[in-house]
CSV table of C-alpha atoms in Angstrom, one decimal:
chain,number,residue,atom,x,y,z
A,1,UNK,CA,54.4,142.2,-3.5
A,2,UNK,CA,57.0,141.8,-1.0
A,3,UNK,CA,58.0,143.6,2.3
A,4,UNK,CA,60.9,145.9,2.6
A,5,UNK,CA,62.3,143.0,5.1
A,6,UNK,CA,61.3,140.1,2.4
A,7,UNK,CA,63.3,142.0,-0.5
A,8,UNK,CA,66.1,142.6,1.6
A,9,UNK,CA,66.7,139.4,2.6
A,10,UNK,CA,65.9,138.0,-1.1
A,11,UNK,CA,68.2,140.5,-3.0
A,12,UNK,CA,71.2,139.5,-0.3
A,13,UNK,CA,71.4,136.2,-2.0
A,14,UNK,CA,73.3,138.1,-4.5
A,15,UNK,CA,75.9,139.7,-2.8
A,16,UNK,CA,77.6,142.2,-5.7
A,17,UNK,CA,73.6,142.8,-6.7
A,18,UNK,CA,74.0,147.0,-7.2
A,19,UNK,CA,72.0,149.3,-8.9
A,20,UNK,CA,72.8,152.7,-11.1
A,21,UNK,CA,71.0,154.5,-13.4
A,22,UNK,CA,72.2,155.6,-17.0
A,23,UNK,CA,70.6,159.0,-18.4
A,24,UNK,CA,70.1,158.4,-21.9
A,25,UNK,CA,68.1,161.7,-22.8
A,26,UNK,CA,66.8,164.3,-22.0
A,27,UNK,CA,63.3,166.3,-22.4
A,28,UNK,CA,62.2,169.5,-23.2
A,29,UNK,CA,62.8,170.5,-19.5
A,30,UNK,CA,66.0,169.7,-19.2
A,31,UNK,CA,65.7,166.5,-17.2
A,32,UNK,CA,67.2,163.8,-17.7
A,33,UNK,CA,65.5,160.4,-18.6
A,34,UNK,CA,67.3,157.6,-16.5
A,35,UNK,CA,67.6,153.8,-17.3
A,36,UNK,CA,68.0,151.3,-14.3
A,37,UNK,CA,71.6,149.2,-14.7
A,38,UNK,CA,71.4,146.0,-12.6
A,39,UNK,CA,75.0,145.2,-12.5
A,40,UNK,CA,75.3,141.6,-11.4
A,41,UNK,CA,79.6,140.7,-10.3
A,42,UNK,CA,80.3,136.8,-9.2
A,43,UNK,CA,82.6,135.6,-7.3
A,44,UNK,CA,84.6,133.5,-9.8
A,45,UNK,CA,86.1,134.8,-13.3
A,46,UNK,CA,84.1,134.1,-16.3
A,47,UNK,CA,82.6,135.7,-19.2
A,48,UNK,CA,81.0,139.3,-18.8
A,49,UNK,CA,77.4,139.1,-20.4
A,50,UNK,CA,75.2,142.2,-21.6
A,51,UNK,CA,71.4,142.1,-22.0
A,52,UNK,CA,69.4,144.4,-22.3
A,53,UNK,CA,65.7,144.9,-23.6
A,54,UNK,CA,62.7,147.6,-25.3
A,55,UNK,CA,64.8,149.4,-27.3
A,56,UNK,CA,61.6,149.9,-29.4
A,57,UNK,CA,59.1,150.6,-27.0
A,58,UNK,CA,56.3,148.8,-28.1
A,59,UNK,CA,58.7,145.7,-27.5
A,60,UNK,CA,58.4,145.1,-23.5
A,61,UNK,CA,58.3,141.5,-23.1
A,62,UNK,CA,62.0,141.5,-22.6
A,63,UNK,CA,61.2,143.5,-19.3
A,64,UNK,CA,59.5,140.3,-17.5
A,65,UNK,CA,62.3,138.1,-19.0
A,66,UNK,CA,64.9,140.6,-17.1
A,67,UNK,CA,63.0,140.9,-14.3
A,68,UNK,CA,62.9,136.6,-14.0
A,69,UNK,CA,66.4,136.3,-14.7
A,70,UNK,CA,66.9,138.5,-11.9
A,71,UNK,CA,65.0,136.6,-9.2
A,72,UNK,CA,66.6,133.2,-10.6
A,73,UNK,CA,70.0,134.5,-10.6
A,74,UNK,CA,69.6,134.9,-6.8
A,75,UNK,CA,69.9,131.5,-6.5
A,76,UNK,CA,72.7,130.9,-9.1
A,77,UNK,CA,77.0,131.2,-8.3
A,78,UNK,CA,77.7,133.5,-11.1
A,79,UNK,CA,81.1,133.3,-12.9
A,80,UNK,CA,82.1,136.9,-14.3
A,81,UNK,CA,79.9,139.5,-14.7
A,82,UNK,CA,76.2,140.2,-16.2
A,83,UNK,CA,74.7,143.8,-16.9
A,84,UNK,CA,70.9,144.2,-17.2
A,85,UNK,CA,69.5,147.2,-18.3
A,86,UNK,CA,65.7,147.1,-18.8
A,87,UNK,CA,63.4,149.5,-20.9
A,88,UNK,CA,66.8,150.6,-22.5
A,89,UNK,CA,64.7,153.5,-24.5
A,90,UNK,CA,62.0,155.1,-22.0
A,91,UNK,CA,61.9,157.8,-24.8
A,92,UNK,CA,60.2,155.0,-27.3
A,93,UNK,CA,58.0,153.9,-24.3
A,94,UNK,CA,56.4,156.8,-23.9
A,95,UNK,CA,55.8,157.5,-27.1
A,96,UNK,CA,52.0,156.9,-27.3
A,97,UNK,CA,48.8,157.4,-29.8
A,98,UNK,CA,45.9,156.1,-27.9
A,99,UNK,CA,46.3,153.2,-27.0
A,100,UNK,CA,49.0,151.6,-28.9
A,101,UNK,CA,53.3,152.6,-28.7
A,102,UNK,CA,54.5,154.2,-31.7
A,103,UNK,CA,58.1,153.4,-30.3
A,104,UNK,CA,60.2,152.1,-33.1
A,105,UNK,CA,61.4,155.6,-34.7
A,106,UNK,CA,63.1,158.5,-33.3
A,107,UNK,CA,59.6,161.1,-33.4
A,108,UNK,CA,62.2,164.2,-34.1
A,109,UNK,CA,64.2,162.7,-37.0
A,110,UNK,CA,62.4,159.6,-38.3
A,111,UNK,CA,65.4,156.7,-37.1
A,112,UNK,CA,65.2,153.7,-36.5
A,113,UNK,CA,65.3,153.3,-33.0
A,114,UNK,CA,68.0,150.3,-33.3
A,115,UNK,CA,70.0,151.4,-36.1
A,116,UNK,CA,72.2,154.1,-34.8
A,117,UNK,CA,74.9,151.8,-33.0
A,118,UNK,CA,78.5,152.1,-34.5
A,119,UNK,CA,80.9,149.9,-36.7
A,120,UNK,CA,83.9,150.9,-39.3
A,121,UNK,CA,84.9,148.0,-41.3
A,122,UNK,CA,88.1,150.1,-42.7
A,123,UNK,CA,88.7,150.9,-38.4
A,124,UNK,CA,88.9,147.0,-37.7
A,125,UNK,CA,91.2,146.6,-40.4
A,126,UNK,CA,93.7,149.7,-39.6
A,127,UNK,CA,93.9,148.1,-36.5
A,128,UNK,CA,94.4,144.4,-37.2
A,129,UNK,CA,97.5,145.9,-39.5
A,130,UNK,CA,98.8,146.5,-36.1
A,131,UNK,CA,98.8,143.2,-34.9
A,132,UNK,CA,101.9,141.3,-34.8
A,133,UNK,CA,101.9,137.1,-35.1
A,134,UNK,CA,103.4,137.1,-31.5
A,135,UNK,CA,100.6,139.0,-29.8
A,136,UNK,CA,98.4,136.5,-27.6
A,137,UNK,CA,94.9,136.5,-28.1
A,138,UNK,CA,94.0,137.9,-24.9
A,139,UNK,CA,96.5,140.8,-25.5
A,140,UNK,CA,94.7,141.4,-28.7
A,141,UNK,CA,91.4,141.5,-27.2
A,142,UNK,CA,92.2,143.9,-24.4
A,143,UNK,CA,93.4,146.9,-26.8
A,144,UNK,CA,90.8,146.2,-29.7
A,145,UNK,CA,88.3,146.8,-27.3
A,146,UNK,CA,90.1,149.7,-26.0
A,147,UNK,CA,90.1,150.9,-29.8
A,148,UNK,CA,86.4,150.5,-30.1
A,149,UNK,CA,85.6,152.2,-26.6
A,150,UNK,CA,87.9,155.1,-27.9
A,151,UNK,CA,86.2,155.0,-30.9
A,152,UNK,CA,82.7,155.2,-29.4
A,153,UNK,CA,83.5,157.9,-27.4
A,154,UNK,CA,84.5,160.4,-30.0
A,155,UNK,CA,81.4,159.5,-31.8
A,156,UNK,CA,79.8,160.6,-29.2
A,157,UNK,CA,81.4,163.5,-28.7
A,158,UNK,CA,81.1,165.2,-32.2
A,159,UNK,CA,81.1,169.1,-32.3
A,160,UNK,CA,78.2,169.0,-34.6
A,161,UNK,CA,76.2,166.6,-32.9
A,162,UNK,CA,74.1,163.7,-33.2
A,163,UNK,CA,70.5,162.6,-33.3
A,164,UNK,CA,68.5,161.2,-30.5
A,165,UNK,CA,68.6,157.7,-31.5
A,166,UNK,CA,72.3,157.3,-31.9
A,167,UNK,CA,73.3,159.2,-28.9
A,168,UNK,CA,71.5,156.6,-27.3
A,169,UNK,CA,72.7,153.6,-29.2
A,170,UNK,CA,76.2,154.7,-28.5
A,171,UNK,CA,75.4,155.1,-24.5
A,172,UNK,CA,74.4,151.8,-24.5
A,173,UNK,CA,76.8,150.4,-26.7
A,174,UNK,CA,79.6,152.1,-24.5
A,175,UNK,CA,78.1,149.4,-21.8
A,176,UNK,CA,78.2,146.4,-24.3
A,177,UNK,CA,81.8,147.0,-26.1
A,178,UNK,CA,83.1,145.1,-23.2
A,179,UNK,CA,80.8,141.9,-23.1
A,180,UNK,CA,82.0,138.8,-24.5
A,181,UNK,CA,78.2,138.0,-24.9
A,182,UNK,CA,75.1,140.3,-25.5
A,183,UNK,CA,71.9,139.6,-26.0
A,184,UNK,CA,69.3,142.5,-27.1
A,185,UNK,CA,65.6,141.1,-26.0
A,186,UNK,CA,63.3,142.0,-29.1
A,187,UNK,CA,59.4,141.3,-30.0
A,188,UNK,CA,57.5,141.0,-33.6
A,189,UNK,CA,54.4,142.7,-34.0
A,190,UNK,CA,52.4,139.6,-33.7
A,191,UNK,CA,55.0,136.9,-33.5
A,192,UNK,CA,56.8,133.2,-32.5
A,193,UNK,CA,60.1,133.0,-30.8
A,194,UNK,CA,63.1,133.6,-33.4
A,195,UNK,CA,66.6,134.5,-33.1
A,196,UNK,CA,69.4,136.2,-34.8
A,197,UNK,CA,72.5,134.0,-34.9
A,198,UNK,CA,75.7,134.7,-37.1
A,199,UNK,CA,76.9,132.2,-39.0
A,200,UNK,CA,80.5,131.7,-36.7
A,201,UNK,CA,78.2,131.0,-33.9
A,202,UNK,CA,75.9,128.9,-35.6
A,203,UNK,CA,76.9,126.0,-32.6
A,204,UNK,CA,74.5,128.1,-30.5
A,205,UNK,CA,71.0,127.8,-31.8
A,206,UNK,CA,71.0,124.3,-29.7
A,207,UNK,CA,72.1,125.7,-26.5
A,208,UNK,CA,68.6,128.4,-26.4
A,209,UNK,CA,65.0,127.2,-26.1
A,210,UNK,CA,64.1,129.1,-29.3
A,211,UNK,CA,62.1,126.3,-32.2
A,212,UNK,CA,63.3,129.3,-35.5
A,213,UNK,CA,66.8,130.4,-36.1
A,214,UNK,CA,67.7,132.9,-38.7
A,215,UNK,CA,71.7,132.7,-39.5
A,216,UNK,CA,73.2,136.2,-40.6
A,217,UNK,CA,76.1,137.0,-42.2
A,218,UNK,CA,79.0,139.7,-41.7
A,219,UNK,CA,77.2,142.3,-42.7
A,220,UNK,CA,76.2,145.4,-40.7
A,221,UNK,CA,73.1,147.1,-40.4
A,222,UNK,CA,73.0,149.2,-38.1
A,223,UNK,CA,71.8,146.7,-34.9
A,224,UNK,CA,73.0,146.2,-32.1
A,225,UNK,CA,73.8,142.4,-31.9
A,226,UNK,CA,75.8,143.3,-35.7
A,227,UNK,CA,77.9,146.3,-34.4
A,228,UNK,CA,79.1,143.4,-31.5
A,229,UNK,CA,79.6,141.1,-33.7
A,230,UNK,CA,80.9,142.3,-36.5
A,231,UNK,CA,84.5,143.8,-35.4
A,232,UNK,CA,85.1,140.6,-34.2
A,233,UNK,CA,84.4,138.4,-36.9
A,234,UNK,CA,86.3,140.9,-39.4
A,235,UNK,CA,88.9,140.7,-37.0
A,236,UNK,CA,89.0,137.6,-37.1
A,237,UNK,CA,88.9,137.3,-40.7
A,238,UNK,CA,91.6,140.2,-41.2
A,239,UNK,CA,94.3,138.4,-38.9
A,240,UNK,CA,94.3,135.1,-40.7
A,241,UNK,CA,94.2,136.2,-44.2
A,242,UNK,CA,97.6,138.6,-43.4
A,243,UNK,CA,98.9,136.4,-40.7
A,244,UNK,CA,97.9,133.1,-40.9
A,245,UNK,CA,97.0,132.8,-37.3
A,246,UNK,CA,93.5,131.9,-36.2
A,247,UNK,CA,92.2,133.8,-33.1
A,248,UNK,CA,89.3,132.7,-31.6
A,249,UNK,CA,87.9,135.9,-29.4
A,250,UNK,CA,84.9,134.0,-27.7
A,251,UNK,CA,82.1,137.3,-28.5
A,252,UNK,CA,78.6,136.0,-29.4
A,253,UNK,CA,75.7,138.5,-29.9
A,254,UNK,CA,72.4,138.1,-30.5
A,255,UNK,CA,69.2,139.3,-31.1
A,256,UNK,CA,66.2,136.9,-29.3
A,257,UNK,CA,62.5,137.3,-30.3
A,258,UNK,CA,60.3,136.6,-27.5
A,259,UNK,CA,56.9,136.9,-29.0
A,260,UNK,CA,54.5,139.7,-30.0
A,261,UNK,CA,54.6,143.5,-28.9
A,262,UNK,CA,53.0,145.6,-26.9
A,263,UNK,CA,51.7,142.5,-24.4
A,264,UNK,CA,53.8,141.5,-21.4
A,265,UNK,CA,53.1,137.7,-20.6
A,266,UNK,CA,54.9,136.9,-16.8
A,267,UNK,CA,54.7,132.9,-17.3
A,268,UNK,CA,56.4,133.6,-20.8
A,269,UNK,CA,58.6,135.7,-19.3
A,270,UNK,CA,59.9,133.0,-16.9
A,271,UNK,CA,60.3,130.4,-20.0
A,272,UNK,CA,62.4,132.4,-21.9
A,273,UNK,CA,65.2,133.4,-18.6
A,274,UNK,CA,64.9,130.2,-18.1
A,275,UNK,CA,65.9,129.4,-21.8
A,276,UNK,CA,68.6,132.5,-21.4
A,277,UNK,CA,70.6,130.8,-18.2
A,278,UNK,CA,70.6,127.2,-20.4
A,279,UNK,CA,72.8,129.5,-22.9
A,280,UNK,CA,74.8,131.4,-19.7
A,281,UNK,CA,75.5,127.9,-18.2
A,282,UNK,CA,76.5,126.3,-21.8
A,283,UNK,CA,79.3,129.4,-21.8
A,284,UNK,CA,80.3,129.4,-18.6
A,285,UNK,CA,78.7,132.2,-16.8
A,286,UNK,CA,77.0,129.8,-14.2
A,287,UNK,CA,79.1,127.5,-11.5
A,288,UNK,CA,77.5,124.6,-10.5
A,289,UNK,CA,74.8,124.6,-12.4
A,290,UNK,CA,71.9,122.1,-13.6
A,291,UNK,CA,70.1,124.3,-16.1
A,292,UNK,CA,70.1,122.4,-19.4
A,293,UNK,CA,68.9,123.3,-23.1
A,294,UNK,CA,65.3,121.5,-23.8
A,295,UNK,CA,65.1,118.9,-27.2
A,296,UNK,CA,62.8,120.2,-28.8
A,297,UNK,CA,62.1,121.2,-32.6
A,298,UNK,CA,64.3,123.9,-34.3
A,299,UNK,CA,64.0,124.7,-37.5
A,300,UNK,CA,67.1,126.9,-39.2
A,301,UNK,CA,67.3,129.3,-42.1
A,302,UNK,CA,69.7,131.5,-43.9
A,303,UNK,CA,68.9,135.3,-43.8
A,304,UNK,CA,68.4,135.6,-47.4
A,305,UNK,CA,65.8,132.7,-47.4
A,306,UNK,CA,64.2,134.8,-44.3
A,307,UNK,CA,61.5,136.6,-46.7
A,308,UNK,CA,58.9,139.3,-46.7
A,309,UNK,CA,55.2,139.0,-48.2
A,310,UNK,CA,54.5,142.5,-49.5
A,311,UNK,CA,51.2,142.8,-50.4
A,312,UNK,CA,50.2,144.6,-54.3
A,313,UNK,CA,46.3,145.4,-52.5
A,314,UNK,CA,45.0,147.0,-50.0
A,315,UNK,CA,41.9,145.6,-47.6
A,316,UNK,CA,40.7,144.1,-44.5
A,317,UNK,CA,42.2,141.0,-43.6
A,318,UNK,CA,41.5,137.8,-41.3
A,319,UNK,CA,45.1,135.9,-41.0
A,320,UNK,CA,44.8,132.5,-41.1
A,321,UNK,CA,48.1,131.5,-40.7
A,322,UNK,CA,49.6,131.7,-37.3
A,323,UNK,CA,53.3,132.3,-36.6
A,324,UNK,CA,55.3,128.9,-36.3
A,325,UNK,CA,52.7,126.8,-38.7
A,326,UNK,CA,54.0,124.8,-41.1
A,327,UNK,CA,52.4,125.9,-44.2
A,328,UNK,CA,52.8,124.3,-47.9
A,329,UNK,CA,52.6,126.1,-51.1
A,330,UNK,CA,49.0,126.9,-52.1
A,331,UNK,CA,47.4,126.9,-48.6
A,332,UNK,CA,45.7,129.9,-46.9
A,333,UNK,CA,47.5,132.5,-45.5
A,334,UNK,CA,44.9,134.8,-44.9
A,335,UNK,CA,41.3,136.6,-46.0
A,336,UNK,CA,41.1,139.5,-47.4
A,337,UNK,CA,38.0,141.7,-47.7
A,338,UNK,CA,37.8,144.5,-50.2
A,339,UNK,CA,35.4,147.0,-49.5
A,340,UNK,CA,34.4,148.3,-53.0
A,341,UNK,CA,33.7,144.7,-54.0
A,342,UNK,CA,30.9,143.7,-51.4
A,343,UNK,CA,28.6,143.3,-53.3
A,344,UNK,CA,30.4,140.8,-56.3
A,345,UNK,CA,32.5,137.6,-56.1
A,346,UNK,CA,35.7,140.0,-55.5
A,347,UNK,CA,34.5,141.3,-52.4
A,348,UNK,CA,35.9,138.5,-50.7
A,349,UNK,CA,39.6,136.4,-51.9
A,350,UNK,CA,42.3,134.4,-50.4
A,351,UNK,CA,45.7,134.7,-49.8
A,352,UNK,CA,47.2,131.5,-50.8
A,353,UNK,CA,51.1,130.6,-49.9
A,354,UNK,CA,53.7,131.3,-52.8
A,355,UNK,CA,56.0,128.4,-51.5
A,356,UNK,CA,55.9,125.6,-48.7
A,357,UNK,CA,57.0,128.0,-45.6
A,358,UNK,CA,56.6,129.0,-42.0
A,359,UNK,CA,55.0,132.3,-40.7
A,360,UNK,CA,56.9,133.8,-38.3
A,361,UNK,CA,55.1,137.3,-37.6
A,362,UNK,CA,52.7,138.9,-39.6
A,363,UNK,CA,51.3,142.8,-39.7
A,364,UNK,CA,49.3,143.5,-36.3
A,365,UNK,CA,46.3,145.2,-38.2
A,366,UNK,CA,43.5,144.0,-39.7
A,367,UNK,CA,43.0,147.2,-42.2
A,368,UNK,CA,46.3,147.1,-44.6
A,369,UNK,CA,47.6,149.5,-47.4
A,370,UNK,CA,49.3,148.0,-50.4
A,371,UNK,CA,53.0,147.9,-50.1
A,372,UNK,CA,52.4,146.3,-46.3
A,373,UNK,CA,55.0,143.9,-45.1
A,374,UNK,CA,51.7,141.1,-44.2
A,375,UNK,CA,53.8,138.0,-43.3
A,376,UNK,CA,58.0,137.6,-42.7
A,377,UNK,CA,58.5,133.6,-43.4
A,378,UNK,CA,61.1,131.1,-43.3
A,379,UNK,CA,61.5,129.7,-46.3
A,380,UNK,CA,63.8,126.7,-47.7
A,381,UNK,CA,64.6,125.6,-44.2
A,382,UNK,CA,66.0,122.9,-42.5
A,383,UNK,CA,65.7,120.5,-39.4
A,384,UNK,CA,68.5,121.3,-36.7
A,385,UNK,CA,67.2,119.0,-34.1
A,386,UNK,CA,64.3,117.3,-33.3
């Protein structure tokens, strides 16, 4: 814990270190729920980088990695800009049944807690049909995102309204429209390290500390790394299929993985800023900086080889296979005890592997109805670096 005279002097390393607070909500009282905004300005030009974390609130891991890249950043010469807001959804954080967080859905209407964030295909393309070949790509840049921002903003502002969820996507989003990178800080329910790369920016699954890497396509589902994305890329897209002119807007969003929910791990924490600033440095964000990626094992996979074990049974069950082993087809994945059997041979059976794969989270329970997504598993993947 440190003194008031100890922080002061720590925090002054930074000197554009400033602090607001975003109300995102608000209760059945009337107040409003606030989010801290640690807004981070260097003293050089450089990228401006968005991160935040717990948008479901079971998943607060990303809070420790904010809080380390904070204290590391102290010691850093920051080119640009970088924006961290932690606990982004103090609504899903508080959402609590015992003692587990039932954070990932909107408790009024039943949404997805990250699926309310806003993209219009048809919107990117009205506006790349306003592009002329003679328009830099820096001119371009600055009014699509004022068209997005615009955009945004009259979402928000609908007469009829809009649920919980997506008035607070699009409060955050309003922050992110202008970052050139974003990261959103995730957790499985029991789970390795994986990120969500799209396919353009495929260049950085070396430049993270992060062994699985799931490559997406242009498709939007609702997220928040795919509404940051997305314009971009069909920007992109849309401008040298009518112009013949290739644009390269330099926007990478992603979604990082950090582990399991509902645990908060502070010499984890520390591994994965660390793991962040190799990226930051790799795009410019850091001056003077030693910060490297690690060489170590990643593994790659396409999202449509990124499958879901479903089970067809219900029962108790032991899992056997941990996220990030290497498993081959016919091995254990896990135990499962049926109650109604105990006392004949089919009180107790195996889950064997379908295919040669890797767990990379399973299903936090032991007790599990049928129709439960058990294990989410790479499958038909490939070496990127060893």
């Amino acid at each position: 814990m440190y003194s008031k005279g100890q922080q002061a002097h720590t925090m002054s390393k930074i000197h554009s270190l400033r602090k607001t607070h975003l109300p995102v909500a608000q209760n059945a009282s009337g107040r409003n729920l606030n989010v801290p905004v640690y807004h981070i300005k260097g003293s050089q030009p450089g990228p401006r980088v968005y991160i935040q974390s717990s948008i479901h609130g079971a998943e607060v891991q990303g809070n420790v990695v904010i809080y380390h890249l904070l204290q590391q950043l102290q010691d850093q010469a920051i080119c640009g800009e970088i924006v961290l807001v932690p606990n982004c959804n103090p609504v899903g954080t508080n959402i609590k049944a015992g003692e587990y967080t039932l954070g990932r859905f909107d408790p009024v209407n039943g949404t997805n807690w990250n699926r309310g964030y806003y993209y219009d295909e048809q919107a990117v393309h009205r506006f790349a049909d306003t592009v002329s070949a003679d328009d830099s790509t820096d001119a371009i840049k600055t009014a699509f995102r004022q068209y997005q921002a615009d955009h945004i903003a009259e979402k928000l502002a609908n007469p009829w309204g809009l649920g919980l969820a997506q008035q607070l996507n699009l409060r955050l989003q309003q922050m992110a429209v202008d970052a050139d990178i974003v990261l959103d800080l995730h957790n499985g329910p029991v789970s390795t390290r994986h990120i969500y790369i799209p396919d353009y920016a495929r260049h950085a699954a070396m430049d993270f500390n992060i062994p699985h890497c799931i490559f997406i396509p242009n498709v939007f589902a609702g997220a928040l790394d795919e509404a940051c994305f997305c314009p971009w890329w069909t920007l992109t897209d849309a401008l040298r299929d009518r112009l013949g002119v290739e644009h390269n807007f330099s926007v990478e969003a992603f979604t990082l993985e950090m582990g399991s929910q509902e645990v908060i791990h502070f010499g984890e924490g520390r591994i994965d800023a660390h793991s962040i600033l190799a990226y930051l440095n790799r795009r410019g964000v850091l001056a003077d900086c030693e910060i490297t990626p690690d060489s170590m094992t990643r593994v790659g996979v396409s999202l449509s080889d990124y499958k879901t074990l479903y089970t067809d049974w219900g029962g108790m069950v032991e899992y056997l296979a941990r996220p990030g082993d290497v498993v081959q087809k016919g091995q254990p994945l896990a135990n499962i005890l049926n109650i109604d059997e105990l006392d004949n041979a089919r009180g107790h059976q195996q889950l064997l592997a379908p295919c040669d794969l890797i767990p990379i989270l399973h299903f936090p329970s032991a007790s599990v109805l049928s129709g439960t997504q058990l294990y989410k598993v790479f499958t038909h993947y490939h070496t990127l670096s060893e």
